[in-house]
Amino acid sequence: MISAFAGMLIKKVEILKALLDLDSEDARARYKVLVQQIEAADKAYYQEDAPRLSDAEYDQLRAELLAIEQQYPDFMTAQSPSQKVGAAPREGFKKVKHAVPMLSLSNVFSEEDVEDFLTRVRKFLGLSDSDPLEIVAEQKIDGLSCSLRYKNRNLVQAATRGDGQEGEDITENIKTIAEIPQSLPDDAPDILEVRGEIYMGKQDFEALNKAQIEAGKPPFANPRNAAAGSVRQLDSAITAARPIRFFGYALGEVSESFATTQAEIRQQLSQWHFPVPVIQNHALGMTLKTLKDIMDNYESVSVQRAELDYEIDGIVYKVNRLDYQERLGFVSRAPRWATAHKFPAEQAITRLNAIEIQVGRTGALTPVARLEPVSVGGVVVSNATLHNADEIKRKDIRIGDMVVIQRAGDVIPQVVGVLADKREGEPPEFIFPDTCPECGSAAIREGEDVVTRCTGGLICPAQVVERLKHFVSRLAFDIDGLGAKIIEQFYKDGLIKNPDDIFTLEERNKVSLTPIRAREGWGDLSEKNLFQSINARREIAFNRFIYALGIRQVGEATAKRLAATYGDLSSLKSAMLTAAKDPRFRGKDEHSELLSQAGGSSEYDDLINIEDIGPAVAADLIAFFAEKHNLDVLGALESHLNIQPYEMPQTSNSVVAGKTVVFTGALTKMTRQEAKAKAESLGAKVSGSVSKKTDYVIAGEDAGSKLKKAESLEVTILSEDDWLSLIS
């Protein structure tokens, strides 16, 4: 059988390792394709009511993207399904800013991954193997995330997740769902936000599609899309006619605490008449205490999954104790205290018809297998990643080969291996190109880098267009009306070649012989709305501006750290230009301490000491600011924009807000990771080394060279108890 052969060919652990080894630029190129495909699918269903993909196909694309985001969280954009639900907000929906962000989940795919998750939690909390750690396991409902806000025990607002910070106001539509309480009992808090999932049952979905067909209308693609599309109707009467339901499982803002564990939250929500998802289907008790318990539950739910009347695509594990959840906090856009265990991969055999090279936003050349379409667990797969030239050579993949394909939530769809005994004749080895297929520039590999990159930079159409799309994306400038297709059209027609062209477009349009309103699909109103959107973004936060520049390896989280460190663009630019003169920028760092004293720069030291920024990221940052054409673009943008200096997070009563702190030695009251997370949550900047700019050094047991340097620089030194007392 195929699955048995594939299991012999390569183990699941090796597949996961391949994902972890995936180069960031290789992954970024694939990520771009996924965003475009999902965006097109969402628009087809939500805005055009004409779905192009089956439920399984859509889930497969979404799972691929989430797998990349797990390894490379800085890739996240507003187009990611982990950052928004459905398509872009329709005109007519008000936006709602979430009081507490609605975050996505990290994923695990195997027993080893689950064990790693438990180990990370224990390590962060400083728990030994013998210390109890209870886990709540909930079915992962495949639906639309929703937040219900109750004020004085009355439902006053409902919102989609949106980008995690801001969603759509769907209050009137949600009020049509009968099983959502319109009011709560007297024992409920004055302010209560219940987070959960809007879904549609399988039988209800089949009945709805039957009615659609009888009425001469196209059927819906799957229950999830049917539920999401029903909730996002501008006419609430349409929503009321649809059989959509709700599961509650988490909290947002709460005015007063009423539980100490996740299990107690579930029990209380049930008492207030919210439907809650099933925890497990066998007698392990309310919580799971061992890895064996967790895996037994996983196997049980997997077997009974088909019998459920609603779709689930995995199981969510949550640390039960709420005080532990608070200590664990969040990383990027996912909690440390929860993860989703996705169901396993499926495989099939098909023919590889061609290998095409795609060029990503940063010039990475990524090989993509074009396959004879094959159904894998109900999903038609016609493309798969080949990662890079080394992978093609290692697996000896040749055009015309019969290959094993694997897809699921746990890995990026990929060619697992070749069936060499089925090879016909002696097809030639694939020769990876040494020129860019988009612009003809040289394509090279530097050092031990596995990725081949185009050297064309801003003259390469693939890179320029993708950089412009990134520039206007939601987490960057967020310009409504300048979607991916419009950017491509405007670039092709010469209207927008560089980012600053966006902000001169209106003036040029006034004297154009063919104004935008005269273009196909445009009119006076759409043209007016476009320019209003552009003008509304002439003022932008510094961290968003940095992210918008699309600097390699600089995602949303890194952009925020840079903004918090340098404050404004002038300071960042000056520091990077000075750091560019440092010999270590060119890799000559054998004697970094001596270089920093004679010939090296403190600016370079400051940069690489920022949390999560090392020499590799620093090199990409400095290289960006060292290029004259990039400085020209920055200068042009500054003339059109008001770039707001970075505002530190609101940290009322925090005495360490804006302070630079360094932790050294072994901490006993909390783990190093927990201490750093707590400091950052209070507005402090955590550095990896001591300098004259350091405000506090927190010295644990057996502190070494950092403590000595702090003493020599007369930096304030605190014991762990002193630190805890200070921040309390």
XYZ file of C-alpha atoms in Angstrom:
728
model
C 0.000 0.000 0.000
C 1.101 3.588 -0.581
C 1.060 4.616 3.071
C 3.095 1.551 4.085
C 5.680 2.152 1.377
C 5.892 5.853 2.155
C 6.351 5.057 5.823
C 9.326 2.892 4.881
C 10.698 5.588 2.627
C 10.811 8.339 5.205
C 9.656 8.636 8.785
C 7.424 11.426 9.987
C 10.172 12.682 12.280
C 12.445 13.143 9.272
C 9.718 15.110 7.494
C 9.350 17.426 10.460
C 13.113 17.846 10.529
C 12.973 18.875 6.874
C 10.505 21.606 7.839
C 12.749 22.823 10.639
C 15.738 22.866 8.277
C 13.838 24.862 5.658
C 15.785 28.002 4.811
C 14.009 31.248 5.659
C 14.172 32.634 2.111
C 13.000 29.345 0.635
C 10.090 29.370 3.067
C 9.339 33.049 2.375
C 8.945 32.376 -1.351
C 6.452 29.592 -0.661
C 4.725 31.787 1.913
C 4.095 34.437 -0.763
C 2.355 31.905 -3.007
C 0.180 30.630 -0.155
C -0.971 34.138 0.797
C -1.995 34.839 -2.803
C -3.871 31.538 -3.150
C -5.757 31.892 0.119
C -6.555 35.551 -0.596
C -8.043 34.572 -3.968
C -10.037 31.734 -2.368
C -11.414 34.008 0.356
C -12.458 36.655 -2.154
C -14.149 34.047 -4.352
C -16.267 32.797 -1.483
C -16.844 35.766 0.815
C -17.204 38.517 -1.778
C -18.241 36.668 -4.946
C -20.144 33.718 -3.381
C -18.432 31.414 -5.893
C -15.887 29.208 -4.071
C -13.032 27.815 -6.168
C -11.596 25.359 -3.635
C -12.999 22.417 -1.725
C -12.925 22.411 2.070
C -9.955 20.043 2.047
C -8.042 22.120 -0.500
C -8.555 25.298 1.512
C -7.567 23.555 4.749
C -4.429 22.208 3.101
C -3.314 25.677 1.982
C -4.059 27.092 5.408
C -2.142 24.276 7.110
C 0.902 24.860 4.902
C 0.980 28.526 5.786
C 0.584 27.873 9.504
C 3.451 25.382 9.372
C 5.745 28.045 7.924
C 4.575 30.584 10.484
C 5.378 28.190 13.295
C 9.004 28.068 12.163
C 9.180 31.694 10.953
C 6.705 33.815 12.974
C 8.144 37.028 11.516
C 6.612 36.081 8.147
C 3.093 36.746 9.460
C 1.093 39.249 7.450
C -2.478 40.466 7.487
C -3.226 38.037 4.632
C -2.402 35.060 6.834
C -5.351 32.949 8.044
C -3.674 33.032 11.456
C -4.087 36.810 11.492
C -7.523 37.256 9.960
C -10.738 35.393 9.382
C -12.278 35.402 5.904
C -11.565 38.120 3.402
C -10.852 41.812 3.831
C -13.566 43.709 5.739
C -16.503 44.601 3.559
C -17.623 48.169 3.251
C -20.450 48.544 5.738
C -18.833 46.622 8.600
C -17.517 48.765 11.431
C -14.158 47.856 12.903
C -13.784 46.800 16.541
C -10.532 47.097 18.484
C -10.151 44.127 20.814
C -9.581 45.030 24.472
C -7.451 41.863 24.709
C -5.821 40.656 21.444
C -7.262 37.527 19.821
C -4.227 35.368 19.117
C -3.580 32.288 17.005
C -2.062 28.986 18.158
C 1.222 27.243 17.518
C 0.999 23.706 16.115
C 2.382 20.300 17.082
C 2.198 17.201 14.905
C 3.618 14.208 16.739
C 4.110 12.685 20.171
C 7.652 14.062 20.178
C 6.307 17.564 19.492
C 3.799 17.268 22.332
C 6.589 16.171 24.661
C 8.671 19.166 23.529
C 5.736 21.481 24.276
C 5.393 20.080 27.799
C 9.160 20.335 28.320
C 9.207 23.985 27.219
C 6.353 24.804 29.587
C 8.068 23.077 32.511
C 11.380 24.753 31.732
C 9.792 28.203 31.495
C 7.969 27.729 34.806
C 10.949 26.104 36.481
C 9.008 22.878 37.217
C 10.710 19.557 37.791
C 9.500 16.322 36.196
C 7.803 15.389 39.456
C 5.872 18.656 39.779
C 2.232 18.310 38.646
C 1.249 19.943 35.346
C -2.391 19.568 34.339
C -3.480 19.939 30.716
C -6.993 20.529 29.375
C -7.586 19.003 25.926
C -10.352 20.525 23.776
C -11.511 19.651 20.284
C -10.210 22.171 17.739
C -13.389 23.355 16.023
C -12.969 24.233 12.344
C -14.951 27.482 12.187
C -14.820 31.264 12.493
C -13.298 32.805 15.637
C -15.615 35.235 17.382
C -15.551 37.403 20.506
C -18.766 38.177 22.424
C -18.697 41.195 24.746
C -21.181 41.486 27.630
C -21.599 44.686 29.624
C -23.726 44.618 32.767
C -24.621 41.055 31.704
C -26.111 42.069 28.341
C -24.647 41.223 24.928
C -23.469 44.557 23.510
C -20.932 43.609 20.852
C -19.637 40.712 18.746
C -16.549 40.804 16.563
C -14.461 38.601 14.291
C -10.798 38.073 15.068
C -9.598 40.200 12.120
C -5.871 40.786 12.397
C -5.846 39.891 16.081
C -5.919 43.507 17.178
C -8.971 44.683 15.253
C -11.946 42.782 13.842
C -15.333 43.345 12.201
C -18.431 44.297 14.153
C -20.917 41.463 13.519
C -23.170 42.150 16.527
C -26.513 42.184 14.701
C -25.708 38.941 12.885
C -24.574 37.168 16.051
C -27.807 38.094 17.838
C -29.636 35.837 15.369
C -27.865 32.710 16.716
C -30.352 31.191 19.161
C -27.881 29.360 21.402
C -25.825 32.501 22.168
C -27.186 34.060 25.402
C -28.441 37.621 24.960
C -28.132 38.214 28.708
C -26.334 36.540 31.612
C -27.280 35.675 35.212
C -26.582 38.061 38.091
C -23.430 36.199 39.137
C -21.659 37.070 35.878
C -19.051 39.914 35.880
C -19.979 43.439 34.763
C -17.566 43.101 31.818
C -17.152 39.683 30.218
C -15.733 38.736 26.822
C -16.350 35.151 25.729
C -14.196 33.891 22.861
C -15.275 30.952 20.775
C -16.015 29.539 17.339
C -18.904 30.037 14.933
C -19.538 26.797 13.037
C -22.097 24.858 11.047
C -23.006 21.215 11.717
C -22.436 18.637 8.981
C -26.121 17.720 8.644
C -27.181 21.385 8.641
C -24.562 22.066 5.982
C -25.861 19.262 3.759
C -29.434 20.532 4.145
C -28.364 24.091 3.336
C -26.539 22.984 0.192
C -29.540 20.933 -0.908
C -31.710 24.040 -0.567
C -29.140 26.102 -2.489
C -29.143 23.644 -5.393
C -32.947 23.441 -5.478
C -33.065 27.240 -5.634
C -30.652 27.226 -8.566
C -27.826 28.713 -6.519
C -24.256 27.378 -6.248
C -23.594 25.115 -3.235
C -21.222 26.201 -0.486
C -17.694 24.807 -0.458
C -17.591 23.501 3.121
C -19.181 24.014 6.562
C -16.489 26.427 7.758
C -16.813 28.752 4.770
C -20.604 28.532 4.912
C -20.576 29.586 8.575
C -18.043 32.383 8.015
C -19.882 33.707 4.974
C -23.198 33.606 6.826
C -21.869 35.690 9.702
C -20.302 38.255 7.360
C -23.575 39.124 5.606
C -24.491 42.815 5.600
C -28.137 41.772 5.881
C -28.709 40.058 9.242
C -31.888 38.465 7.874
C -29.686 36.242 5.678
C -27.644 35.229 8.718
C -30.819 34.445 10.650
C -31.889 32.030 7.908
C -28.620 30.064 8.111
C -28.167 27.170 10.634
C -25.025 28.485 12.337
C -23.988 27.637 15.901
C -21.438 28.643 18.544
C -18.941 27.015 20.895
C -17.391 29.062 23.740
C -13.991 28.086 25.139
C -11.948 31.117 26.269
C -12.076 34.612 27.775
C -11.012 38.068 26.658
C -11.458 41.066 28.954
C -13.053 40.275 32.338
C -13.796 42.872 35.031
C -13.420 40.383 37.876
C -11.928 36.921 38.164
C -14.270 33.971 38.677
C -11.979 30.997 38.049
C -8.480 29.739 38.810
C -8.255 27.076 36.104
C -9.203 26.544 32.473
C -11.514 23.717 33.558
C -13.373 26.091 35.899
C -13.799 28.597 33.039
C -15.430 25.883 30.945
C -17.717 24.833 33.795
C -18.808 28.409 34.451
C -19.445 29.139 30.776
C -21.612 26.028 30.628
C -23.585 27.175 33.695
C -24.188 30.504 31.960
C -25.657 28.473 29.045
C -22.771 28.772 26.574
C -22.184 25.558 24.567
C -18.609 24.380 25.173
C -16.592 21.899 23.046
C -16.073 18.377 24.360
C -12.864 17.822 26.341
C -12.448 14.105 25.691
C -14.498 11.013 25.037
C -13.175 8.607 27.641
C -12.777 8.503 31.400
C -9.469 10.280 32.027
C -11.066 12.899 34.220
C -11.355 16.656 33.676
C -7.610 17.157 33.056
C -4.715 15.179 31.583
C -1.599 14.735 33.701
C 0.860 12.690 31.649
C 2.068 12.424 28.072
C 0.418 9.001 27.884
C -2.931 10.508 28.942
C -2.610 13.141 26.229
C -1.774 10.657 23.484
C -4.518 8.225 24.596
C -7.000 11.093 24.359
C -5.636 12.056 20.929
C -6.092 8.520 19.586
C -9.607 8.299 21.043
C -10.742 11.566 19.486
C -9.101 10.653 16.152
C -11.146 7.441 15.993
C -14.433 9.145 16.950
C -13.837 12.245 14.803
C -15.964 10.985 11.901
C -18.960 10.453 14.200
C -19.091 14.129 15.242
C -21.667 16.393 13.603
C -19.114 19.184 13.232
C -15.656 19.462 11.708
C -12.529 19.347 13.888
C -8.961 19.428 12.592
C -7.078 18.644 15.778
C -7.006 18.993 19.558
C -6.018 22.073 21.551
C -3.902 21.573 24.682
C -4.063 24.277 27.370
C -2.205 24.552 30.677
C -5.001 24.275 33.221
C -3.833 26.685 35.948
C -4.561 30.327 35.061
C -1.688 31.628 37.190
C 0.642 29.450 35.115
C -0.956 30.843 31.930
C -0.286 34.381 33.135
C 3.355 33.583 33.903
C 3.874 31.854 30.569
C 2.419 34.774 28.606
C 2.779 35.020 24.836
C 5.394 34.865 22.127
C 4.723 36.807 18.919
C 1.005 36.104 18.223
C 0.582 32.815 20.072
C 0.360 31.850 23.766
C 3.137 29.800 25.329
C 0.548 27.954 27.403
C -1.450 26.412 24.556
C -0.852 24.587 21.291
C -2.862 22.737 18.647
C -2.185 19.054 17.911
C -3.077 18.607 14.230
C -4.212 15.337 12.693
C -1.608 13.344 10.705
C -0.396 13.525 7.134
C -1.564 11.527 4.155
C 0.431 10.451 1.120
C 0.014 9.483 -2.523
C 2.038 8.704 -5.672
C 1.951 10.780 -8.857
C 4.131 11.924 -11.759
C 6.320 15.019 -11.658
C 5.657 16.830 -14.953
C 7.890 19.872 -14.565
C 10.057 21.909 -12.208
C 9.477 25.670 -12.216
C 11.496 28.343 -10.467
C 9.699 31.060 -8.494
C 11.411 34.273 -7.394
C 10.483 35.645 -3.964
C 10.371 39.164 -2.556
C 13.976 38.985 -1.373
C 15.280 37.321 -4.534
C 15.225 33.684 -3.359
C 14.836 31.202 -6.224
C 12.531 28.385 -5.090
C 11.925 25.217 -7.150
C 8.298 24.085 -7.320
C 7.167 20.675 -8.553
C 4.305 20.732 -11.066
C 2.525 17.420 -10.577
C -0.020 15.278 -12.327
C -3.015 16.198 -10.108
C -3.616 13.542 -7.452
C -6.137 13.210 -4.622
C -4.521 12.898 -1.204
C -7.132 12.290 1.474
C -9.774 14.102 -0.557
C -7.495 17.019 -1.508
C -6.359 17.494 -5.108
C -2.646 18.330 -5.050
C -0.929 19.627 -8.190
C 2.040 21.552 -6.740
C 4.647 20.801 -4.078
C 7.768 22.481 -2.793
C 11.209 21.098 -3.665
C 12.880 23.448 -1.156
C 16.221 24.156 -2.895
C 18.855 22.846 -5.305
C 20.498 20.643 -2.670
C 17.210 18.861 -1.920
C 16.656 18.102 -5.617
C 20.149 16.659 -5.869
C 19.978 14.731 -2.583
C 16.703 13.033 -3.526
C 17.776 12.680 -7.193
C 14.501 14.154 -8.417
C 14.107 14.277 -12.200
C 11.321 15.455 -14.476
C 9.066 12.536 -15.399
C 9.704 10.596 -12.175
C 6.971 8.929 -10.168
C 7.166 10.563 -6.731
C 5.646 10.192 -3.258
C 3.726 13.320 -2.178
C 2.821 14.180 1.403
C 0.448 16.852 2.641
C -1.307 17.749 5.907
C -1.251 20.259 8.728
C 2.095 19.010 9.959
C 4.281 19.762 6.945
C 4.489 21.868 3.831
C 3.258 19.799 0.816
C 6.423 18.242 -0.502
C 8.001 15.557 -2.625
C 8.978 12.952 -0.027
C 10.955 10.733 -2.367
C 11.334 9.165 -5.818
C 10.234 5.672 -6.917
C 13.491 4.909 -8.722
C 12.282 1.498 -9.962
C 9.497 3.231 -11.896
C 11.832 5.680 -13.691
C 11.518 5.461 -17.461
C 14.848 5.570 -19.279
C 17.581 7.977 -18.120
C 16.053 11.452 -17.766
C 18.719 14.151 -17.305
C 19.500 15.645 -13.901
C 17.810 18.976 -13.227
C 20.230 21.858 -13.673
C 19.447 24.687 -11.282
C 19.556 28.040 -13.135
C 22.386 30.511 -12.579
C 20.313 33.439 -13.858
C 17.046 34.869 -12.581
C 14.056 33.761 -14.702
C 12.360 37.111 -14.039
C 15.051 39.652 -14.936
C 18.046 37.715 -16.250
C 20.386 38.919 -13.500
C 22.977 36.552 -12.069
C 21.646 34.122 -9.447
C 24.253 33.105 -6.882
C 24.758 31.186 -3.646
C 26.890 32.837 -0.986
C 29.076 30.727 1.291
C 27.202 27.804 2.818
C 23.770 29.286 2.068
C 21.493 26.650 0.499
C 19.391 29.306 -1.224
C 20.174 30.724 -4.654
C 19.332 34.434 -4.911
C 18.814 36.903 -7.705
C 21.234 39.833 -7.578
C 18.862 42.117 -9.501
C 17.490 43.865 -6.409
C 15.060 46.638 -7.274
C 15.394 46.051 -11.026
C 13.917 42.565 -10.665
C 10.156 42.720 -11.303
C 9.439 39.823 -8.937
C 11.176 41.539 -6.056
C 9.893 45.052 -6.728
C 6.238 44.028 -6.965
C 6.438 41.837 -3.871
C 8.153 44.593 -1.903
C 5.359 46.990 -2.897
C 2.690 44.467 -1.845
C 4.440 44.056 1.485
C 4.703 47.841 1.864
C 0.907 48.309 1.690
C -0.016 45.150 3.663
C -2.076 45.409 6.829
C 0.729 45.198 9.373
C 2.661 47.785 7.340
C 0.910 50.821 5.784
C -2.473 49.054 5.550
C -3.737 50.978 2.520
C -7.270 49.932 1.556
C -7.798 49.722 -2.188
C -4.198 48.800 -2.979
C -4.463 45.035 -2.956
C -2.090 42.610 -4.637
C -3.786 42.737 -8.036
C -3.994 46.546 -8.068
C -0.305 46.798 -7.173
C 0.536 44.446 -10.045
C -1.601 46.471 -12.480
C -0.262 49.832 -11.372
C 3.321 48.572 -11.548
C 2.797 47.111 -15.011
C 1.281 50.392 -16.218
C 4.076 52.477 -14.699
C 1.913 54.245 -12.105
C 3.827 52.877 -9.098
C 7.462 51.824 -9.393
C 8.738 52.743 -5.919
C 7.032 53.119 -2.522
C 7.141 56.924 -2.655
C 5.206 56.825 -5.953
C 2.151 55.845 -3.908
C 2.126 59.238 -2.194
C 2.560 61.241 -5.400
C -0.080 59.260 -7.279
C -2.914 61.709 -6.621
C -1.013 64.751 -7.941
C 0.150 62.858 -11.027
C -3.382 61.591 -11.579
C -4.730 65.172 -11.765
C -2.670 65.914 -14.883
C -2.864 62.447 -16.428
C -4.529 61.986 -19.800
C -5.940 58.675 -18.536
C -6.888 59.180 -14.873
C -7.498 56.189 -12.644
C -11.280 56.714 -12.684
C -11.214 56.037 -16.436
C -9.622 52.613 -16.002
C -11.723 49.472 -16.342
C -13.426 48.633 -13.065
C -12.841 52.116 -11.611
C -15.014 55.197 -11.233
C -15.172 58.529 -9.460
C -16.045 57.012 -6.082
C -13.426 54.240 -6.123
C -10.754 56.719 -7.203
C -11.767 59.103 -4.405
C -11.727 56.275 -1.832
C -8.267 55.183 -2.954
C -6.745 58.619 -2.459
C -8.506 59.013 0.885
C -6.961 55.718 2.004
C -3.507 56.816 0.871
C -3.754 60.204 2.562
C -4.969 58.595 5.773
C -1.664 56.697 5.916
C 0.649 59.692 5.567
C 1.099 59.429 9.335
C 2.492 56.097 10.488
C 4.025 54.571 13.609
C 7.791 54.090 13.448
C 7.690 50.321 14.034
C 5.156 49.829 11.223
C 7.336 51.919 8.923
C 10.365 49.721 9.634
C 8.328 46.589 8.970
C 6.970 48.066 5.732
C 10.481 48.439 4.290
C 10.661 44.676 3.810
C 14.221 44.304 5.093
C 15.299 40.675 5.021
C 14.831 38.910 8.401
C 13.062 41.946 9.870
C 9.511 40.931 10.714
C 6.919 42.584 12.904
C 8.524 41.543 16.215
C 12.029 42.634 15.179
C 10.677 45.933 13.841
C 9.114 46.681 17.226
C 12.380 45.947 19.041
C 14.284 48.241 16.685
C 11.719 50.998 17.119
C 11.806 50.657 20.896
C 15.618 50.844 20.884
C 16.186 53.745 18.479
C 12.970 55.707 18.854
C 12.875 57.391 15.439
C 14.095 56.962 11.863
C 16.874 59.540 12.094
C 18.483 57.762 15.049
C 18.147 54.340 13.432
C 19.618 55.564 10.153
C 22.547 57.281 11.877
C 23.329 54.209 13.974
C 23.221 51.848 10.983
C 25.498 54.085 8.881
C 28.016 54.208 11.716
C 27.743 50.453 12.268
C 28.427 49.925 8.552
C 31.986 51.164 9.131
C 32.586 48.510 11.788
C 34.922 45.728 10.543
C 32.605 43.133 12.101
C 29.914 44.074 9.607
C 32.061 42.372 6.968
C 32.484 39.297 9.127
C 35.845 40.156 10.726
C 34.764 39.529 14.299
C 37.572 37.362 15.630
C 38.530 40.041 18.151
C 35.203 41.787 18.721
C 36.134 43.124 22.162
C 39.279 44.796 20.823
C 37.393 46.083 17.792
C 34.801 47.760 19.981
C 37.608 49.559 21.780
C 39.737 50.474 18.773
C 38.154 50.807 15.349
C 34.870 49.118 16.229
C 31.676 50.985 17.001
C 29.387 51.042 20.005
C 26.505 51.324 17.505
C 27.312 47.858 16.182
C 27.515 46.502 19.730
C 24.174 48.104 20.602
C 22.571 46.545 17.546
C 23.692 42.941 18.058
C 22.850 43.162 21.766
C 19.161 43.793 21.060
C 17.151 40.724 22.005
C 16.922 38.244 19.084
C 19.187 40.323 16.836
C 22.565 38.758 16.192
C 25.259 39.235 13.531
C 23.167 37.702 10.722
C 20.134 39.972 11.198
C 22.438 42.917 11.897
C 24.207 42.319 8.584
C 20.936 42.497 6.639
C 19.881 45.654 8.495
C 23.174 47.446 7.983
C 23.367 46.355 4.349
C 19.932 47.854 3.705
C 20.899 51.264 5.094
C 24.314 51.124 3.417
C 22.741 51.019 -0.059
C 22.415 54.472 -1.602
C 19.250 53.652 -3.541
C 17.571 52.578 -0.293
C 18.548 55.865 1.355
C 17.120 57.690 -1.657
C 13.810 55.853 -1.189
C 13.806 56.663 2.534
C 14.463 60.333 1.817
C 11.604 60.462 -0.682
C 9.250 58.783 1.773
C 10.202 61.155 4.590
C 9.214 64.102 2.413
C 5.688 62.707 2.096
C 5.145 61.150 5.536
C 4.893 61.973 9.207
C 6.703 59.039 10.825
C 5.707 59.046 14.480
C 8.441 58.261 17.054
C 7.930 54.964 18.814
C 5.627 55.033 21.829
C 6.505 52.591 24.571
C 3.663 50.279 25.693
C 1.352 51.697 28.341
C 2.906 50.483 31.575
C 1.207 52.431 34.309
C 3.071 52.388 37.640
C 6.039 50.613 36.029
C 9.327 51.966 37.367
C 11.319 50.102 34.707
C 9.512 51.360 31.600
C 12.135 52.463 29.075
C 14.992 51.068 31.167
C 17.626 48.728 29.732
C 18.150 45.607 31.831
C 20.567 42.680 31.645
C 20.092 39.333 33.402
C 23.156 37.309 34.392
C 23.786 34.249 36.516
C 21.296 31.581 37.617
C 17.898 32.851 38.766
C 16.052 30.844 41.442
C 12.636 32.537 41.762
C 11.833 32.396 38.044
C 13.440 31.123 34.859
C 15.569 33.410 32.686
C 12.978 33.227 29.901
C 10.166 34.164 32.276
C 12.199 37.022 33.749
C 12.856 38.505 30.294
C 9.201 38.194 29.274
C 8.088 39.914 32.492
C 10.584 42.764 32.046
C 9.430 43.401 28.473
C 5.776 43.354 29.541
C 6.619 46.194 31.953
C 8.161 48.287 29.183
C 11.811 47.476 29.873
C 14.341 46.738 27.128
C 16.220 43.467 27.662
C 19.802 43.420 26.396
C 22.260 40.581 26.070
C 25.335 42.495 27.209
C 26.351 45.254 29.609
C 27.276 48.757 28.438
C 27.198 52.325 29.716
C 23.590 52.498 28.530
C 22.511 49.656 30.836
C 20.280 50.799 33.702
C 20.081 47.607 35.762
C 21.990 44.346 35.915
C 20.063 41.610 37.726
C 22.665 39.229 39.091
C 21.685 35.684 40.013
C 23.879 32.983 41.469
C 27.336 32.419 39.952
C 27.197 35.638 37.916
C 30.391 36.062 35.898
C 31.869 38.515 33.399
C 28.714 40.594 32.967
C 28.650 41.312 36.692
C 32.306 42.344 36.643
C 31.708 44.638 33.678
C 28.686 46.194 35.423
C 30.856 46.902 38.466
C 33.560 48.500 36.326
C 30.986 50.710 34.584
C 29.228 51.527 37.872
C 25.903 50.201 36.581
C 23.212 49.601 39.211
C 23.322 45.940 40.274
C 20.261 44.223 41.756
C 19.849 40.805 43.285
C 16.943 38.706 42.082
C 14.982 39.622 45.224
C 15.795 43.314 44.700
C 14.478 43.058 41.135
C 11.254 41.334 42.174
C 10.724 43.946 44.859
C 11.327 46.757 42.364
C 8.828 45.507 39.783
C 6.179 44.477 42.296
